[in-house]
Short mmCIF file of C-alpha atoms in Angstrom, two decimals:
data_model
loop_
_atom_site.label_atom_id
_atom_site.label_comp_id
_atom_site.label_asym_id
_atom_site.label_seq_id
_atom_site.Cartn_x
_atom_site.Cartn_y
_atom_site.Cartn_z
CA MET A 1 -40.66 44.79 -3.37
CA LYS A 2 -36.66 44.27 -3.15
CA PHE A 3 -36.50 41.67 -1.52
CA LEU A 4 -38.99 39.46 -4.16
CA LEU A 5 -37.18 41.30 -6.25
CA HIS A 6 -33.85 39.15 -5.58
CA ILE A 7 -35.76 36.21 -5.03
CA SER A 8 -37.43 35.98 -8.42
CA LEU A 9 -33.65 36.91 -10.10
CA PHE A 10 -32.18 34.32 -7.90
CA LEU A 11 -35.29 31.41 -9.36
CA LEU A 12 -34.75 32.97 -12.92
CA SER A 13 -30.71 32.62 -12.88
CA ILE A 14 -31.25 28.71 -11.77
CA LEU A 15 -33.73 28.37 -14.46
CA ALA A 16 -31.14 29.03 -16.38
CA MET A 17 -28.27 26.96 -15.88
CA ALA A 18 -30.99 24.04 -15.46
CA GLY A 19 -31.70 25.04 -19.00
CA CYS A 20 -27.65 24.42 -19.77
CA ILE A 21 -26.99 21.18 -18.54
CA GLU A 22 -27.62 18.07 -21.64
CA ASP A 23 -29.84 15.59 -19.78
CA GLY A 24 -29.66 14.03 -23.23
CA PHE A 25 -28.64 10.29 -23.48
CA SER A 26 -26.47 9.17 -26.77
CA THR A 27 -27.63 5.86 -27.80
CA SER A 28 -24.77 6.03 -30.92
CA PRO A 29 -22.20 2.68 -30.01
CA SER A 30 -20.00 5.10 -31.53
CA ASP A 31 -19.91 7.07 -28.33
CA GLN A 32 -18.04 5.42 -25.41
CA PRO A 33 -16.17 6.10 -21.95
CA VAL A 34 -12.61 6.78 -21.88
CA PHE A 35 -10.32 5.05 -19.55
CA SER A 36 -7.45 7.04 -17.44
CA VAL A 37 -5.50 3.28 -18.19
CA ASP A 38 -5.89 0.53 -20.23
CA THR A 39 -4.16 -2.08 -17.88
CA LEU A 40 -4.56 -1.33 -13.59
CA ASP A 41 -1.90 -3.34 -12.06
CA LEU A 42 -1.59 -3.50 -8.48
CA GLY A 43 1.82 -5.16 -8.54
CA TYR A 44 3.58 -7.33 -5.96
CA VAL A 45 0.99 -7.86 -3.09
CA PHE A 46 1.04 -10.62 -0.44
CA THR A 47 -1.79 -13.10 -0.77
CA ALA A 48 -3.91 -13.57 2.60
CA GLU A 49 -3.50 -9.37 2.82
CA PRO A 50 -6.26 -6.68 1.09
CA THR A 51 -4.19 -5.02 -1.77
CA PRO A 52 -3.79 -1.43 -1.28
CA THR A 53 -7.04 0.40 -3.13
CA SER A 54 -6.00 1.68 -6.77
CA ARG A 55 -8.03 3.99 -8.80
CA PHE A 56 -8.91 4.90 -12.63
CA LEU A 57 -11.07 7.80 -14.20
CA VAL A 58 -13.83 6.76 -16.49
CA HIS A 59 -14.42 9.99 -18.22
CA ASN A 60 -17.60 10.82 -21.26
CA PRO A 61 -16.09 13.33 -23.76
CA HIS A 62 -19.08 13.79 -25.78
CA GLY A 63 -22.21 15.80 -25.92
CA LYS A 64 -24.40 13.64 -24.68
CA SER A 65 -24.88 12.14 -21.01
CA LEU A 66 -23.59 8.38 -21.17
CA SER A 67 -25.56 5.04 -19.57
CA ILE A 68 -23.27 2.46 -18.99
CA SER A 69 -26.12 -0.25 -19.01
CA ASP A 70 -23.24 -2.94 -17.33
CA ILE A 71 -19.91 -3.06 -15.41
CA SER A 72 -18.37 -6.38 -14.31
CA ILE A 73 -15.52 -8.60 -13.50
CA SER A 74 -15.20 -11.50 -15.82
CA GLY A 75 -12.26 -13.92 -16.29
CA ALA A 76 -10.75 -17.25 -14.40
CA ASP A 77 -9.31 -14.83 -11.43
CA ALA A 78 -12.57 -12.35 -11.43
CA ALA A 79 -13.47 -13.66 -7.78
CA CYS A 80 -10.12 -12.46 -6.17
CA PHE A 81 -10.76 -8.11 -7.19
CA ARG A 82 -13.38 -6.00 -5.79
CA MET A 83 -14.90 -2.92 -7.30
CA ASN A 84 -16.55 0.46 -6.41
CA VAL A 85 -17.97 2.62 -8.65
CA ASP A 86 -18.60 6.30 -7.85
CA GLY A 87 -18.91 5.34 -4.35
CA ILE A 88 -20.58 2.38 -4.10
CA SER A 89 -19.02 -0.91 -3.65
CA GLY A 90 -20.35 -4.22 -5.33
CA THR A 91 -19.83 -6.96 -7.26
CA ARG A 92 -22.17 -5.82 -10.60
CA PHE A 93 -23.54 -2.48 -11.53
CA SER A 94 -26.10 -0.96 -14.59
CA GLY A 95 -27.32 1.80 -15.10
CA VAL A 96 -24.52 4.10 -14.46
CA ASP A 97 -25.17 7.82 -15.66
CA ILE A 98 -22.15 9.71 -16.14
CA ARG A 99 -23.12 13.45 -17.60
CA SER A 100 -21.66 15.16 -20.81
CA LYS A 101 -17.55 16.04 -19.87
CA ASP A 102 -17.97 14.63 -16.66
CA SER A 103 -16.00 11.57 -14.65
CA ILE A 104 -16.08 9.23 -12.34
CA PHE A 105 -13.82 6.79 -10.47
CA VAL A 106 -13.51 3.60 -9.91
CA LEU A 107 -11.90 1.77 -6.93
CA ILE A 108 -10.21 -1.63 -7.21
CA GLU A 109 -9.24 -3.76 -4.57
CA ALA A 110 -7.95 -7.81 -4.58
CA THR A 111 -7.22 -11.01 -1.75
CA PHE A 112 -5.47 -13.68 -3.44
CA PRO A 113 -5.53 -17.59 -2.36
CA GLU A 114 -2.57 -18.66 -0.55
CA THR A 115 -0.71 -21.46 -2.68
CA ASP A 116 2.33 -23.49 -2.87
CA ASP A 117 4.30 -21.28 -5.47
CA VAL A 118 6.81 -18.15 -4.26
CA SER A 119 4.39 -16.06 -6.38
CA ARG A 120 1.68 -16.44 -9.07
CA SER A 121 0.24 -13.77 -11.76
CA TYR A 122 -3.57 -12.82 -11.69
CA THR A 123 -5.66 -11.30 -14.24
CA ALA A 124 -8.98 -10.18 -14.82
CA SER A 125 -11.00 -8.15 -17.01
CA LEU A 126 -12.96 -4.84 -15.99
CA ASP A 127 -16.02 -4.40 -18.49
CA PHE A 128 -17.87 -1.91 -19.26
CA THR A 129 -21.31 -2.53 -21.71
CA THR A 130 -22.34 1.24 -23.55
CA ASN A 131 -24.49 1.36 -26.04
CA GLY A 132 -24.19 -2.38 -27.01
CA VAL A 133 -20.84 -2.22 -26.86
CA THR A 134 -18.01 -3.40 -24.19
CA SER A 135 -15.08 -1.98 -23.81
CA SER A 136 -12.26 -3.13 -20.56
CA VAL A 137 -9.76 -1.95 -18.05
CA GLN A 138 -7.28 -5.62 -17.74
CA LEU A 139 -6.73 -5.74 -13.70
CA ALA A 140 -3.37 -7.76 -12.81
CA ALA A 141 -1.22 -8.29 -9.86
CA THR A 142 1.27 -11.05 -8.51
CA GLY A 143 0.39 -12.56 -5.63
CA LEU A 144 3.60 -13.31 -3.16
CA ASN A 145 3.19 -16.12 -0.80
CA ALA A 146 5.47 -15.08 2.28
CA ILE A 147 6.15 -17.18 5.62
CA ARG A 148 4.06 -15.41 8.70
CA ILE A 149 5.96 -15.06 11.84
CA THR A 150 3.96 -13.75 14.76
CA GLY A 151 5.75 -12.99 18.39
CA GLN A 152 8.31 -15.54 17.90
CA THR A 153 11.86 -15.80 19.37
CA LEU A 154 14.49 -18.04 17.85
CA THR A 155 16.28 -19.93 20.54
CA ALA A 156 19.22 -21.85 18.34
CA ASP A 157 21.40 -21.30 15.34
CA THR A 158 18.73 -20.26 12.43
CA ARG A 159 18.76 -19.38 8.51
CA PHE A 160 16.83 -17.79 6.37
CA SER A 161 15.96 -18.05 2.69
CA SER A 162 15.10 -15.69 0.52
CA GLU A 163 12.67 -18.05 -1.16
CA LYS A 164 9.86 -16.18 0.00
CA PRO A 165 9.38 -13.28 2.25
CA TYR A 166 8.53 -13.19 5.96
CA ILE A 167 5.86 -11.17 7.38
CA ILE A 168 6.51 -10.42 10.92
CA TYR A 169 3.04 -9.94 12.81
CA ASP A 170 3.98 -7.95 15.76
CA SER A 171 7.78 -9.33 16.83
CA LEU A 172 10.34 -11.74 16.11
CA SER A 173 13.19 -11.71 18.24
CA VAL A 174 16.74 -13.53 18.32
CA ALA A 175 17.54 -14.59 21.59
CA GLU A 176 21.09 -14.46 23.75
CA GLY A 177 23.51 -16.90 22.02
CA ALA A 178 21.45 -17.74 18.97
CA THR A 179 22.65 -16.03 15.58
CA LEU A 180 20.20 -15.65 12.86
CA THR A 181 21.89 -15.31 9.38
CA LEU A 182 20.06 -14.06 6.45
CA ASP A 183 20.78 -15.21 3.21
CA ALA A 184 21.90 -12.78 0.35
CA GLY A 185 18.59 -11.47 -1.00
CA THR A 186 15.99 -12.34 1.83
CA ARG A 187 13.00 -10.09 2.39
CA LEU A 188 11.51 -9.38 6.35
CA CYS A 189 8.81 -7.99 5.71
CA PHE A 190 6.80 -6.00 9.44
CA HIS A 191 3.91 -5.60 10.01
CA ASP A 192 2.15 -1.89 11.51
CA LYS A 193 3.75 -1.69 14.84
CA ALA A 194 5.94 -4.97 14.90
CA MET A 195 9.51 -4.97 15.97
CA MET A 196 12.60 -6.87 16.04
CA ILE A 197 14.97 -7.38 19.23
CA VAL A 198 18.69 -8.70 18.97
CA ARG A 199 19.85 -10.21 22.09
CA GLY A 200 22.21 -12.68 20.40
CA THR A 201 23.54 -12.21 16.85
CA LEU A 202 22.33 -11.26 13.42
CA ILE A 203 24.41 -11.73 10.12
CA THR A 204 22.83 -10.19 7.00
CA GLU A 205 24.66 -11.99 3.86
CA GLY A 206 23.47 -9.71 1.17
CA THR A 207 25.66 -9.09 -2.23
CA PRO A 208 24.92 -6.24 -4.63
CA GLU A 209 22.73 -7.76 -7.00
CA LYS A 210 20.64 -9.99 -4.04
CA PRO A 211 20.94 -7.40 -1.31
CA VAL A 212 18.72 -8.23 2.20
CA GLU A 213 15.94 -6.35 2.78
CA LEU A 214 13.72 -4.88 6.52
CA SER A 215 10.94 -2.72 5.43
CA GLY A 216 7.44 -2.11 6.24
CA ASP A 217 4.80 -4.83 4.37
CA ARG A 218 3.19 -2.28 2.53
CA THR A 219 2.98 -2.79 -1.47
CA GLY A 220 1.97 -0.77 -4.41
CA ASP A 221 1.44 3.33 -3.51
CA VAL A 222 0.08 5.84 -0.73
CA ILE A 223 -1.22 7.89 -3.75
CA SER A 224 -0.93 7.98 -7.26
CA GLY A 225 3.29 8.71 -7.66
CA ILE A 226 4.39 8.48 -3.96
CA THR A 227 4.63 4.57 -3.05
CA PHE A 228 5.15 2.82 0.13
CA ASP A 229 8.88 2.47 -0.23
CA ILE A 230 9.35 6.21 1.34
CA MET A 231 7.10 6.31 3.90
CA SER A 232 8.72 5.88 7.36
CA ARG A 233 6.61 5.14 10.36
CA GLN A 234 5.31 1.47 8.78
CA TRP A 235 6.75 -0.51 11.69
CA THR A 236 8.96 0.03 15.05
CA GLY A 237 13.00 -0.58 14.54
CA VAL A 238 15.61 -2.89 14.72
CA PHE A 239 17.11 -3.46 18.78
CA PHE A 240 20.60 -4.58 19.61
CA THR A 241 20.38 -4.94 23.34
CA ALA A 242 23.57 -4.84 25.80
CA THR A 243 24.03 -9.21 25.60
CA SER A 244 23.94 -8.85 21.65
CA THR A 245 27.79 -9.24 20.06
CA GLY A 246 29.31 -9.99 16.85
CA ASN A 247 26.30 -8.38 14.52
CA SER A 248 27.46 -8.50 10.95
CA LEU A 249 25.03 -6.56 8.10
CA SER A 250 27.03 -6.24 4.41
CA HIS A 251 24.43 -5.08 1.54
CA THR A 252 21.39 -4.42 3.36
CA VAL A 253 17.76 -2.01 3.44
CA ILE A 254 16.48 -1.53 6.96
CA ARG A 255 13.48 1.13 5.80
CA ASN A 256 10.32 2.13 6.88
CA THR A 257 10.71 2.63 10.51
CA GLU A 258 9.30 4.06 13.30
CA GLN A 259 13.18 4.39 15.11
CA GLY A 260 14.99 3.44 12.83
CA VAL A 261 18.25 0.88 14.50
CA ALA A 262 19.33 1.17 17.73
CA VAL A 263 21.88 -0.17 19.36
CA THR A 264 23.00 -0.37 23.02
CA GLY A 265 26.09 -1.33 24.26
CA ASP A 266 27.16 -3.59 27.35
CA PRO A 267 30.23 -1.54 29.57
CA GLU A 268 31.86 -4.17 30.56
CA THR A 269 32.76 -5.48 26.72
CA ASP A 270 35.09 -4.96 24.84
CA TYR A 271 34.55 -3.77 21.66
CA THR A 272 37.78 -3.51 20.33
CA ALA A 273 38.25 -6.40 18.12
CA THR A 274 35.10 -7.04 16.92
CA PRO A 275 32.45 -3.88 17.19
CA GLN A 276 28.42 -4.59 17.57
CA LEU A 277 27.15 -3.80 15.06
CA ALA A 278 29.41 -3.34 11.58
CA LEU A 279 27.53 -2.30 8.49
CA LEU A 280 28.86 -3.32 4.96
CA ASN A 281 27.28 -1.25 1.99
CA CYS A 282 24.17 -1.45 3.97
CA ARG A 283 21.08 1.67 3.06
CA LEU A 284 19.48 2.72 6.67
CA ARG A 285 16.70 5.66 5.47
CA ASN A 286 13.16 6.66 6.16
CA SER A 287 12.70 6.85 10.11
CA GLY A 288 10.02 8.83 11.99
CA ASP A 289 12.63 9.54 14.39
CA LEU A 290 16.77 8.81 13.84
CA VAL A 291 17.60 5.83 10.94
CA LEU A 292 20.67 4.95 13.83
CA GLU A 293 21.33 5.62 17.46
CA ALA A 294 23.82 4.06 19.78
CA TYR A 295 24.73 4.14 23.48
CA HIS A 296 28.16 3.14 24.41
CA SER A 297 28.43 0.31 21.71
CA ALA A 298 31.10 0.56 18.45
CA VAL A 299 29.58 0.99 15.66
CA LYS A 300 31.47 0.44 12.21
CA ALA A 301 30.01 1.98 9.29
CA VAL A 302 31.89 1.20 6.09
CA GLY A 303 29.65 1.90 2.38
CA CYS A 304 26.74 2.78 4.17
CA GLU A 305 23.76 5.71 3.31
CA PHE A 306 21.96 7.20 6.17
CA SER A 307 19.18 9.14 5.31
CA GLU A 308 15.79 10.44 5.33
CA GLY A 309 15.41 10.72 8.97
CA SER A 310 12.71 12.49 10.57
CA ASN A 311 14.59 14.46 14.03
CA GLY A 312 18.11 13.92 12.02
CA LEU A 313 20.65 10.67 11.08
CA VAL A 314 22.19 9.07 13.70
CA TYR A 315 23.06 9.56 17.43
CA LEU A 316 26.02 8.81 19.05
CA HIS A 317 25.54 8.86 22.68
CA GLY A 318 29.59 7.52 24.26
CA GLY A 319 30.72 4.71 22.58
CA ALA A 320 33.61 4.35 20.14
CA HIS A 321 32.49 4.31 15.78
CA ASN A 322 33.83 4.09 12.54
CA PHE A 323 32.07 5.79 9.54
CA ASN A 324 33.97 5.55 6.40
CA HIS A 325 33.16 6.20 3.29
CA CYS A 326 29.50 7.08 4.08
CA THR A 327 26.80 9.92 3.07
CA PHE A 328 24.00 11.17 5.50
CA ALA A 329 22.01 12.95 3.75
CA ASN A 330 18.85 14.51 5.06
CA ASN A 331 15.25 14.93 2.30
CA TYR A 332 13.14 14.16 4.59
CA LEU A 333 9.47 14.73 3.89
CA PHE A 334 6.77 14.59 5.74
CA THR A 335 7.47 16.97 8.14
CA VAL A 336 10.19 19.64 9.42
CA ILE A 337 13.64 18.04 10.52
CA GLY A 338 13.81 17.78 14.37
CA GLY A 339 17.55 17.95 14.81
CA PRO A 340 21.32 17.90 12.90
CA ALA A 341 22.48 15.42 10.78
CA ILE A 342 25.06 13.64 13.11
CA GLN A 343 23.95 14.16 16.51
CA MET A 344 26.58 13.23 19.71
CA ALA A 345 26.19 13.39 23.52
CA HIS A 346 29.00 12.11 26.31
CA LEU A 347 31.72 14.04 24.51
CA SER A 348 33.64 15.59 27.22
CA PRO A 349 33.31 16.34 30.80
CA GLU A 350 32.31 20.21 29.77
CA PRO A 351 28.72 20.68 29.92
CA SER A 352 28.74 21.12 25.94
CA GLY A 353 30.02 17.99 25.67
CA LEU A 354 26.36 16.43 27.65
CA ASP A 355 28.11 14.37 29.78
CA ASP A 356 26.05 11.46 31.33
CA LEU A 357 27.62 11.23 34.69
CA SER A 358 27.64 7.36 34.08
CA GLY A 359 31.92 7.61 34.16
CA LEU A 360 32.18 5.25 31.19
CA PRO A 361 34.25 6.70 28.64
CA TYR A 362 33.94 9.70 26.14
CA LEU A 363 32.81 9.23 23.03
CA ARG A 364 35.15 8.74 20.35
CA ALA A 365 34.74 8.59 16.69
CA GLU A 366 36.11 9.26 13.27
CA PHE A 367 34.35 9.99 10.01
CA THR A 368 36.65 9.34 6.86
CA ASN A 369 35.90 9.96 3.14
CA SER A 370 31.75 11.46 3.69
CA ILE A 371 29.72 13.05 2.65
CA ILE A 372 27.02 14.93 5.18
CA TYR A 373 24.88 17.20 2.97
CA GLY A 374 21.37 17.67 3.26
CA LEU A 375 18.54 19.57 4.78
CA GLY A 376 18.82 20.93 8.33
CA THR A 377 22.39 21.48 9.85
CA ASP A 378 24.74 18.71 9.61
CA LEU A 379 26.77 18.33 13.11
CA SER A 380 25.20 19.19 16.65
CA HIS A 381 28.77 20.23 17.62
CA GLY A 382 30.64 22.94 16.07
CA ASP A 383 33.75 23.03 18.02
CA LEU A 384 34.94 19.62 18.78
CA THR A 385 37.61 20.72 20.73
CA GLY A 386 39.16 18.56 23.76
CA THR A 387 37.29 15.75 21.76
CA GLU A 388 38.22 12.72 20.30
CA VAL A 389 35.56 13.21 17.10
CA VAL A 390 37.40 13.26 13.78
CA PHE A 391 36.64 14.47 10.80
CA ASN A 392 39.16 13.72 7.97
CA ARG A 393 38.52 14.58 4.51
CA CYS A 394 34.93 14.59 4.87
CA LEU A 395 32.26 17.18 2.75
CA LEU A 396 30.19 19.17 4.97
CA LYS A 397 27.35 21.12 4.47
CA SER A 398 28.77 23.76 7.17
CA GLU A 399 30.89 26.79 6.55
CA GLY A 400 33.73 26.58 8.21
CA THR A 401 37.88 25.81 8.61
CA ASP A 402 39.85 23.07 9.51
CA ASP A 403 41.26 22.53 12.97
CA ALA A 404 43.00 19.55 14.93
CA ASN A 405 39.02 17.88 15.11
CA PHE A 406 38.15 18.79 11.24
CA LEU A 407 41.05 17.86 8.56
CA SER A 408 41.49 18.19 5.24
CA CYS A 409 37.70 18.74 5.21
CA LEU A 410 35.90 20.42 1.80
CA TRP A 411 33.47 22.92 3.82
CA GLY A 412 30.44 24.35 2.57
CA GLU A 413 30.30 22.37 -0.65
CA ASP A 414 27.23 20.90 -2.76
CA PRO A 415 27.67 17.15 -3.70
CA LEU A 416 25.27 17.46 -6.64
CA TYR A 417 23.27 14.16 -5.83
CA TYR A 418 20.55 12.85 -8.36
CA THR A 419 18.13 12.98 -5.86
CA ILE A 420 14.69 15.83 -6.30
CA ARG A 421 13.36 15.68 -3.43
CA ASP A 422 9.29 17.33 -4.71
CA GLU A 423 9.76 14.49 -7.21
CA TYR A 424 10.41 11.53 -5.02
CA VAL A 425 12.82 11.08 -6.16
CA PHE A 426 16.47 9.68 -4.16
CA ASP A 427 19.13 9.10 -5.81
CA TYR A 428 22.44 9.91 -3.65
CA ARG A 429 24.60 9.05 -6.27
CA LEU A 430 26.37 12.16 -7.46
CA LYS A 431 26.03 13.61 -10.70
CA GLU A 432 29.25 14.23 -13.38
CA GLU A 433 30.38 17.71 -11.94
CA SER A 434 29.81 16.65 -7.96
CA PRO A 435 32.78 18.18 -5.62
CA ALA A 436 32.98 14.78 -4.02
CA ILE A 437 34.02 13.16 -6.95
CA GLY A 438 38.31 12.03 -6.79
CA ALA A 439 37.95 14.27 -3.73
CA GLY A 440 39.22 10.92 -1.01
CA TYR A 441 42.31 10.11 0.24
CA GLN A 442 42.85 6.79 -1.00
CA ALA A 443 45.00 6.00 2.27
CA LEU A 444 41.34 6.72 4.60
CA THR A 445 39.99 3.71 2.36
CA LEU A 446 39.59 1.02 4.50
CA PRO A 447 40.10 -2.57 3.00
CA GLU A 448 36.00 -3.68 2.87
CA ALA A 449 35.33 -0.05 1.47
CA ALA A 450 37.33 -1.50 -1.36
CA THR A 451 33.91 -1.80 -4.04
CA ASP A 452 30.43 0.02 -2.71
CA ALA A 453 27.11 -1.15 -2.64
CA TYR A 454 26.62 -1.24 -6.41
CA GLY A 455 29.84 -3.14 -7.16
CA LEU A 456 32.03 -0.79 -8.52
CA SER A 457 35.18 -0.29 -7.58
CA ARG A 458 36.70 3.08 -6.19
CA GLY A 459 40.19 2.97 -7.36
CA PRO A 460 42.83 4.49 -6.51
CA VAL A 461 41.67 8.18 -6.50
CA PRO A 462 38.01 7.34 -4.24
CA ASP A 463 35.11 9.62 -4.59
CA LEU A 464 33.73 11.13 -1.62
CA GLY A 465 30.68 9.30 -0.02
CA ALA A 466 29.07 5.31 -0.05
CA TYR A 467 29.06 5.70 -3.95
CA VAL A 468 31.09 5.02 -6.85
CA TYR A 469 30.74 7.77 -9.75
CA SER A 470 29.43 5.84 -12.62
CA ALA A 471 28.58 7.90 -15.57
CA PRO A 472 24.84 7.68 -17.16
#
């Protein structure tokens, strides 16, 4: 009897809830759905490539259900757009019902044809007819025509212009003895797993107004509020082999990689006069591993930002390196950071020096007027006694004291970046109250560091790090 009583009560509760649901449909022309956007802009997308999926919400704020009699896309570019309504794909829908106070999602994708133009705007209208009234959400996008490269090796000197972006499928290689030059504003967009291999020479001629960019080829948002700009692991990275010499990158952004930039030196080459890789006002960021690795090579970095690496930022294994007015900042989003910002090996014959027994010269590195601050630890070695690694007038996250390897450093200070990690803002310029402002030594500022990536002069009292403070 108790069992039957429980069943009866359960059925009565179901009937009571069913009675609370309003099944009537509004027929009033004044009752219309409400859209979460007026215009759905897909942004800049490459032609001949499916766009990322964008979506918006269709809400019924009324006391009765709404029946949308027709949903369709109109306009000259309508054929370029595709839709999915409440989980169903199609070109046109009728009789789509939305209960009172409920909502449905509409998903939009598009593919735009290749043209001779550099870019072209595309528009369409997504129309909803409800109770005899048609309301619309405007669809918009800009299609970018690109030069597509698949598995190409450049065997002669080549120059890429900024007229159109380049999409790299598989790989782009520069053969030994050849030089690839990238004009100011040139964009190389790498597809999934693609990479760049430099056996010869790479030169980029970016400027503050027109930086060169090497990035993934994904556009738009991963999800609302998170763009592909900050996502790592979209392509493999850039590799400079032992035969590569005279590489010079100016005002260049390299981001979204799996393995960052890797440089392997030639033990038989003297890099004293010309480093194997020279970086001026560059930004290496968003790597699924490290943003820069250097093995028995020579890297000179001036005014550069190294940021957001899953396993740390910079790894130096032997070689001779110079970092002047650089910012090392790690606020990687997607995993726990796996290593210090700056990691060093083949420092000395001592066990702690991580000698690789190659017999090659030990690491020589100088960090001047720089900032090392972010999540995780800053240095792999706190005691550098007996090594040729020097930090001169640097701001470090660690608490410590000066010695023969740490000269006039600012210990345990917060540089006060504009970065807000939880809001996906990664801006390593300095706030007005930053202790790094005016804390640099002009005598340590190299001639190339006279201006920062934004073209601002460092002046006679330079700030620490890559960026000159500028009042907002």
